[in-house]
Amino acid sequence: MPSPWGWFAVTACGGAGNNFEEPVALQEMDTSNGVLLPFYDPDSSIVYLCGKGDSSIRYFEITDEPPFVHYLNTFSSKEPQRGMGFMPKRGLEVNKCEIARFYKLHERKCEPIIMTVPRKSDLFQDDLYPDTPGPEPALEADEWLAGQDAEPVLISLRDGYIPPKHRELRVTKRNILDVRPPSGPRRSQSASDAPLSQHTLETLLEEIKALREQVQAQEQRITALENMLCELVDGTD
């Protein structure tokens, strides 16, 4: 059985004739049994392949025409990686023509691996940095759950990435203790509600009230004992 790091497959994406059952291209890698860690950059159509326990990063260009997968180069190092992280495009230094930055996890350190494209000009390179997805979501969670879809919100890196102002985070969380059971006859409970029949909200409120009274009583007793201790200490002086 081929190992997960032995072959690299590209499946068809986009268009009406999608076929996700059969790959459109297969690329043989090696015979290692490490876990494959792929990172894809849609701006440059480059996929970076790292293997856990391996010491190299292979990268390929993905195109819409056969043979679809084009080998570019391999970055090799001496020590194997325990894991790998990938910096989003908006975190790169555009003035240095940085196109990718990895964070290689060692046993006791994290090593940055920077990939750049040599250019003589100091001007902004439009071909290297097209508009890229920013941090702002295109949809809210409830919109996505409702079945909506939208393209990512793109940002320009011409002047470098400028973080936007923090959005106001609103969390609506109701306290279950503020919701009391409705008055009137209780409805018959189905089999799915059986676990809740033993601990209704009304019973929980009574238990909490009893616990509060018990805590107050213990606090009064502790205060009385502390006063007695102070009197004893003062009497021995």
mmCIF file of C-alpha atoms in Angstrom:
data_model
loop_
_atom_site.group_PDB
_atom_site.id
_atom_site.type_symbol
_atom_site.label_atom_id
_atom_site.label_comp_id
_atom_site.label_asym_id
_atom_site.label_seq_id
_atom_site.Cartn_x
_atom_site.Cartn_y
_atom_site.Cartn_z
ATOM 1 C CA MET A 1 0.000 0.000 0.000
ATOM 2 C CA PRO A 2 1.539 3.362 -0.940
ATOM 3 C CA SER A 3 2.503 5.602 1.954
ATOM 4 C CA PRO A 4 0.821 9.013 2.372
ATOM 5 C CA TRP A 5 4.116 10.713 1.565
ATOM 6 C CA GLY A 6 4.910 8.428 -1.392
ATOM 7 C CA TRP A 7 2.496 9.991 -3.896
ATOM 8 C CA PHE A 8 1.049 13.440 -4.413
ATOM 9 C CA ALA A 9 -2.302 13.679 -6.188
ATOM 10 C CA VAL A 10 -4.089 16.699 -7.687
ATOM 11 C CA THR A 11 -7.876 16.561 -8.019
ATOM 12 C CA ALA A 12 -10.000 18.641 -10.366
ATOM 13 C CA CYS A 13 -11.394 21.883 -8.958
ATOM 14 C CA GLY A 14 -13.781 24.370 -10.546
ATOM 15 C CA GLY A 15 -16.070 24.109 -13.516
ATOM 16 C CA ALA A 16 -19.210 22.083 -14.056
ATOM 17 C CA GLY A 17 -17.393 18.831 -14.746
ATOM 18 C CA ASN A 18 -15.845 18.318 -11.339
ATOM 19 C CA ASN A 19 -14.609 14.829 -10.644
ATOM 20 C CA PHE A 20 -13.241 14.384 -7.153
ATOM 21 C CA GLU A 21 -13.059 10.590 -7.391
ATOM 22 C CA GLU A 22 -10.142 10.391 -9.825
ATOM 23 C CA PRO A 23 -7.019 12.601 -9.672
ATOM 24 C CA VAL A 24 -6.070 14.540 -12.787
ATOM 25 C CA ALA A 25 -2.368 14.126 -12.001
ATOM 26 C CA LEU A 26 -0.131 11.914 -9.870
ATOM 27 C CA GLN A 27 3.389 12.838 -8.779
ATOM 28 C CA GLU A 28 5.626 10.231 -7.180
ATOM 29 C CA MET A 29 7.627 11.634 -4.265
ATOM 30 C CA ASP A 30 9.590 9.035 -2.293
ATOM 31 C CA THR A 31 9.065 6.005 -0.060
ATOM 32 C CA SER A 32 8.932 7.780 3.285
ATOM 33 C CA ASN A 33 6.085 6.873 5.661
ATOM 34 C CA GLY A 34 5.823 10.352 7.214
ATOM 35 C CA VAL A 35 2.638 12.415 7.255
ATOM 36 C CA LEU A 36 2.299 14.796 4.319
ATOM 37 C CA LEU A 37 1.927 18.505 5.216
ATOM 38 C CA PRO A 38 0.754 20.427 2.093
ATOM 39 C CA PHE A 39 0.533 24.237 1.898
ATOM 40 C CA TYR A 40 -1.057 25.903 -1.135
ATOM 41 C CA ASP A 41 -0.587 29.528 -2.175
ATOM 42 C CA PRO A 42 -3.491 30.471 -4.485
ATOM 43 C CA ASP A 43 -1.844 33.780 -5.426
ATOM 44 C CA SER A 44 1.096 32.068 -7.110
ATOM 45 C CA SER A 45 -0.516 28.628 -7.738
ATOM 46 C CA ILE A 46 2.344 26.964 -5.885
ATOM 47 C CA VAL A 47 1.889 24.026 -3.562
ATOM 48 C CA TYR A 48 4.580 23.310 -0.961
ATOM 49 C CA LEU A 49 4.924 19.744 0.279
ATOM 50 C CA CYS A 50 6.543 19.013 3.624
ATOM 51 C CA GLY A 51 6.802 15.641 5.284
ATOM 52 C CA LYS A 52 6.804 15.122 9.023
ATOM 53 C CA GLY A 53 10.132 13.563 9.861
ATOM 54 C CA ASP A 54 11.565 14.682 6.515
ATOM 55 C CA SER A 55 14.162 17.423 6.074
ATOM 56 C CA SER A 56 13.056 18.905 2.755
ATOM 57 C CA ILE A 57 10.322 21.076 1.232
ATOM 58 C CA ARG A 58 9.342 20.320 -2.360
ATOM 59 C CA TYR A 59 7.293 22.828 -4.289
ATOM 60 C CA PHE A 60 5.315 22.551 -7.506
ATOM 61 C CA GLU A 61 3.361 24.900 -9.742
ATOM 62 C CA ILE A 62 -0.251 23.939 -10.444
ATOM 63 C CA THR A 63 -1.707 24.896 -13.850
ATOM 64 C CA ASP A 64 -5.005 24.316 -15.672
ATOM 65 C CA GLU A 65 -3.333 22.544 -18.602
ATOM 66 C CA PRO A 66 -1.655 19.120 -18.728
ATOM 67 C CA PRO A 67 0.432 17.872 -17.089
ATOM 68 C CA PHE A 68 -1.096 20.147 -14.382
ATOM 69 C CA VAL A 69 1.788 19.637 -11.914
ATOM 70 C CA HIS A 70 5.208 21.167 -12.624
ATOM 71 C CA TYR A 71 8.154 20.519 -10.330
ATOM 72 C CA LEU A 72 10.020 23.715 -9.362
ATOM 73 C CA ASN A 73 12.659 22.986 -6.747
ATOM 74 C CA THR A 74 13.470 21.407 -3.362
ATOM 75 C CA PHE A 75 14.642 23.078 -0.196
ATOM 76 C CA SER A 76 16.764 20.750 1.933
ATOM 77 C CA SER A 77 18.173 21.033 5.432
ATOM 78 C CA LYS A 78 20.043 18.740 7.803
ATOM 79 C CA GLU A 79 17.550 18.290 10.633
ATOM 80 C CA PRO A 80 14.112 16.712 10.128
ATOM 81 C CA GLN A 81 11.009 18.709 10.943
ATOM 82 C CA ARG A 82 8.558 17.672 13.662
ATOM 83 C CA GLY A 83 5.934 20.010 12.221
ATOM 84 C CA MET A 84 5.569 22.972 9.900
ATOM 85 C CA GLY A 85 3.616 26.237 9.946
ATOM 86 C CA PHE A 86 2.848 28.609 7.063
ATOM 87 C CA MET A 87 2.646 32.413 7.302
ATOM 88 C CA PRO A 88 -0.311 34.057 5.501
ATOM 89 C CA LYS A 89 0.656 36.234 2.561
ATOM 90 C CA ARG A 90 -0.217 39.458 4.416
ATOM 91 C CA GLY A 91 2.506 38.682 6.959
ATOM 92 C CA LEU A 92 5.351 38.621 4.420
ATOM 93 C CA GLU A 93 7.831 41.419 3.714
ATOM 94 C CA VAL A 94 6.901 42.653 0.236
ATOM 95 C CA ASN A 95 9.883 45.028 0.047
ATOM 96 C CA LYS A 96 12.179 41.983 0.147
ATOM 97 C CA CYS A 97 10.183 39.969 -2.446
ATOM 98 C CA GLU A 98 9.354 37.343 0.141
ATOM 99 C CA ILE A 99 6.842 34.876 -1.320
ATOM 100 C CA ALA A 100 6.674 32.260 1.452
ATOM 101 C CA ARG A 101 7.697 31.827 5.063
ATOM 102 C CA PHE A 102 7.620 28.564 6.951
ATOM 103 C CA TYR A 103 8.102 27.861 10.635
ATOM 104 C CA LYS A 104 9.941 24.598 11.071
ATOM 105 C CA LEU A 105 9.373 22.898 14.402
ATOM 106 C CA HIS A 106 12.412 21.252 15.991
ATOM 107 C CA GLU A 107 12.628 19.442 19.306
ATOM 108 C CA ARG A 108 13.388 22.620 21.277
ATOM 109 C CA LYS A 109 13.067 25.520 18.844
ATOM 110 C CA CYS A 110 11.102 26.919 15.916
ATOM 111 C CA GLU A 111 13.148 27.912 12.856
ATOM 112 C CA PRO A 112 11.806 30.378 10.225
ATOM 113 C CA ILE A 113 12.456 29.390 6.612
ATOM 114 C CA ILE A 114 12.123 32.317 4.193
ATOM 115 C CA MET A 115 11.730 31.990 0.421
ATOM 116 C CA THR A 116 12.284 35.028 -1.814
ATOM 117 C CA VAL A 117 12.358 35.825 -5.518
ATOM 118 C CA PRO A 118 15.478 37.798 -6.526
ATOM 119 C CA ARG A 119 14.591 41.106 -8.151
ATOM 120 C CA LYS A 120 16.871 44.041 -8.908
ATOM 121 C CA SER A 121 14.165 46.665 -8.615
ATOM 122 C CA ASP A 122 13.026 47.994 -5.235
ATOM 123 C CA LEU A 123 9.560 48.788 -6.589
ATOM 124 C CA PHE A 124 6.464 46.848 -5.656
ATOM 125 C CA GLN A 125 6.231 43.643 -7.692
ATOM 126 C CA ASP A 126 2.642 43.349 -8.890
ATOM 127 C CA ASP A 127 3.145 39.883 -10.363
ATOM 128 C CA LEU A 128 4.344 38.512 -7.016
ATOM 129 C CA TYR A 129 1.682 40.145 -4.878
ATOM 130 C CA PRO A 130 -1.792 40.212 -6.414
ATOM 131 C CA ASP A 131 -4.659 41.141 -4.138
ATOM 132 C CA THR A 132 -4.829 38.483 -1.455
ATOM 133 C CA PRO A 133 -7.475 37.411 1.080
ATOM 134 C CA GLY A 134 -7.500 39.638 4.142
ATOM 135 C CA PRO A 135 -8.558 38.992 7.731
ATOM 136 C CA GLU A 136 -12.122 40.278 7.288
ATOM 137 C CA PRO A 137 -14.646 37.469 6.800
ATOM 138 C CA ALA A 138 -16.835 37.526 3.709
ATOM 139 C CA LEU A 139 -19.745 36.030 5.663
ATOM 140 C CA GLU A 140 -20.874 35.879 9.235
ATOM 141 C CA ALA A 141 -21.270 32.479 10.871
ATOM 142 C CA ASP A 142 -25.053 32.526 10.764
ATOM 143 C CA GLU A 143 -24.991 33.486 7.063
ATOM 144 C CA TRP A 144 -22.697 30.570 6.260
ATOM 145 C CA LEU A 145 -24.858 28.177 8.265
ATOM 146 C CA ALA A 146 -27.864 29.442 6.308
ATOM 147 C CA GLY A 147 -26.198 28.230 3.089
ATOM 148 C CA GLN A 148 -24.822 31.492 1.720
ATOM 149 C CA ASP A 149 -21.489 31.680 -0.108
ATOM 150 C CA ALA A 150 -19.198 34.557 -1.028
ATOM 151 C CA GLU A 151 -15.768 35.248 -2.434
ATOM 152 C CA PRO A 152 -13.051 36.214 0.088
ATOM 153 C CA VAL A 153 -12.492 39.891 0.819
ATOM 154 C CA LEU A 154 -9.235 40.818 -0.913
ATOM 155 C CA ILE A 155 -6.677 43.392 0.190
ATOM 156 C CA SER A 156 -3.697 45.013 -1.530
ATOM 157 C CA LEU A 157 -0.153 44.626 -0.234
ATOM 158 C CA ARG A 158 1.279 47.535 -2.200
ATOM 159 C CA ASP A 159 1.891 49.572 0.960
ATOM 160 C CA GLY A 160 2.395 46.526 3.148
ATOM 161 C CA TYR A 161 -0.239 45.017 5.365
ATOM 162 C CA ILE A 162 -1.907 47.483 7.702
ATOM 163 C CA PRO A 163 -4.031 45.720 10.327
ATOM 164 C CA PRO A 164 -7.574 47.106 10.444
ATOM 165 C CA LYS A 165 -9.120 48.442 13.577
ATOM 166 C CA HIS A 166 -10.324 45.740 15.900
ATOM 167 C CA ARG A 167 -13.895 44.783 15.257
ATOM 168 C CA GLU A 168 -16.259 44.944 18.157
ATOM 169 C CA LEU A 169 -16.727 41.412 19.398
ATOM 170 C CA ARG A 170 -20.267 40.767 20.436
ATOM 171 C CA VAL A 171 -21.068 37.624 22.352
ATOM 172 C CA THR A 172 -24.693 36.914 23.122
ATOM 173 C CA LYS A 173 -24.812 34.345 25.868
ATOM 174 C CA ARG A 174 -27.934 33.840 27.884
ATOM 175 C CA ASN A 175 -27.782 32.738 31.485
ATOM 176 C CA ILE A 176 -29.871 29.624 31.920
ATOM 177 C CA LEU A 177 -30.624 30.664 35.498
ATOM 178 C CA ASP A 178 -32.521 33.690 34.181
ATOM 179 C CA VAL A 179 -34.897 31.480 32.235
ATOM 180 C CA ARG A 180 -37.579 30.036 34.469
ATOM 181 C CA PRO A 181 -39.872 27.220 33.390
ATOM 182 C CA PRO A 182 -43.292 28.287 32.095
ATOM 183 C CA SER A 183 -46.196 28.213 34.505
ATOM 184 C CA GLY A 184 -49.116 25.844 34.003
ATOM 185 C CA PRO A 185 -49.309 22.105 33.438
ATOM 186 C CA ARG A 186 -46.112 20.456 32.333
ATOM 187 C CA ARG A 187 -46.026 18.830 28.963
ATOM 188 C CA SER A 188 -45.402 15.147 28.634
ATOM 189 C CA GLN A 189 -41.775 14.450 27.878
ATOM 190 C CA SER A 190 -40.635 12.280 25.028
ATOM 191 C CA ALA A 191 -37.919 9.682 25.144
ATOM 192 C CA SER A 192 -35.377 12.207 23.884
ATOM 193 C CA ASP A 193 -36.146 14.459 26.899
ATOM 194 C CA ALA A 194 -35.875 11.648 29.445
ATOM 195 C CA PRO A 195 -32.427 12.661 30.839
ATOM 196 C CA LEU A 196 -33.767 16.181 31.605
ATOM 197 C CA SER A 197 -36.776 14.973 33.589
ATOM 198 C CA GLN A 198 -34.685 14.294 36.711
ATOM 199 C CA HIS A 199 -33.057 17.715 36.838
ATOM 200 C CA THR A 200 -35.492 20.378 35.791
ATOM 201 C CA LEU A 201 -34.570 23.997 35.913
ATOM 202 C CA GLU A 202 -36.811 24.544 38.901
ATOM 203 C CA THR A 203 -34.977 21.871 40.896
ATOM 204 C CA LEU A 204 -31.615 23.368 39.955
ATOM 205 C CA LEU A 205 -32.704 26.784 41.205
ATOM 206 C CA GLU A 206 -33.754 25.287 44.549
ATOM 207 C CA GLU A 207 -30.426 23.476 44.911
ATOM 208 C CA ILE A 208 -28.492 26.660 44.135
ATOM 209 C CA LYS A 209 -30.517 28.564 46.713
ATOM 210 C CA ALA A 210 -29.784 25.912 49.335
ATOM 211 C CA LEU A 211 -26.078 26.001 48.519
ATOM 212 C CA ARG A 212 -25.974 29.774 48.883
ATOM 213 C CA GLU A 213 -27.604 29.532 52.313
ATOM 214 C CA GLN A 214 -25.097 26.870 53.325
ATOM 215 C CA VAL A 215 -22.184 29.029 52.174
ATOM 216 C CA GLN A 216 -23.495 31.986 54.147
ATOM 217 C CA ALA A 217 -23.814 29.837 57.255
ATOM 218 C CA GLN A 218 -20.250 28.578 56.860
ATOM 219 C CA GLU A 219 -18.979 32.140 56.441
ATOM 220 C CA GLN A 220 -20.699 33.168 59.678
ATOM 221 C CA ARG A 221 -19.185 30.204 61.508
ATOM 222 C CA ILE A 222 -15.706 31.007 60.169
ATOM 223 C CA THR A 223 -16.088 34.620 61.322
ATOM 224 C CA ALA A 224 -17.118 33.461 64.811
ATOM 225 C CA LEU A 225 -14.151 31.077 65.045
ATOM 226 C CA GLU A 226 -11.768 33.821 63.950
ATOM 227 C CA ASN A 227 -13.131 36.105 66.686
ATOM 228 C CA MET A 228 -12.686 33.366 69.303
ATOM 229 C CA LEU A 229 -9.122 32.818 68.114
ATOM 230 C CA CYS A 230 -8.369 36.517 68.415
ATOM 231 C CA GLU A 231 -9.717 36.567 71.972
ATOM 232 C CA LEU A 232 -7.569 33.574 72.923
ATOM 233 C CA VAL A 233 -4.471 35.161 71.409
ATOM 234 C CA ASP A 234 -5.124 38.427 73.232
ATOM 235 C CA GLY A 235 -5.616 36.539 76.516
ATOM 236 C CA THR A 236 -2.253 34.792 76.300
ATOM 237 C CA ASP A 237 -0.305 38.035 75.677
#
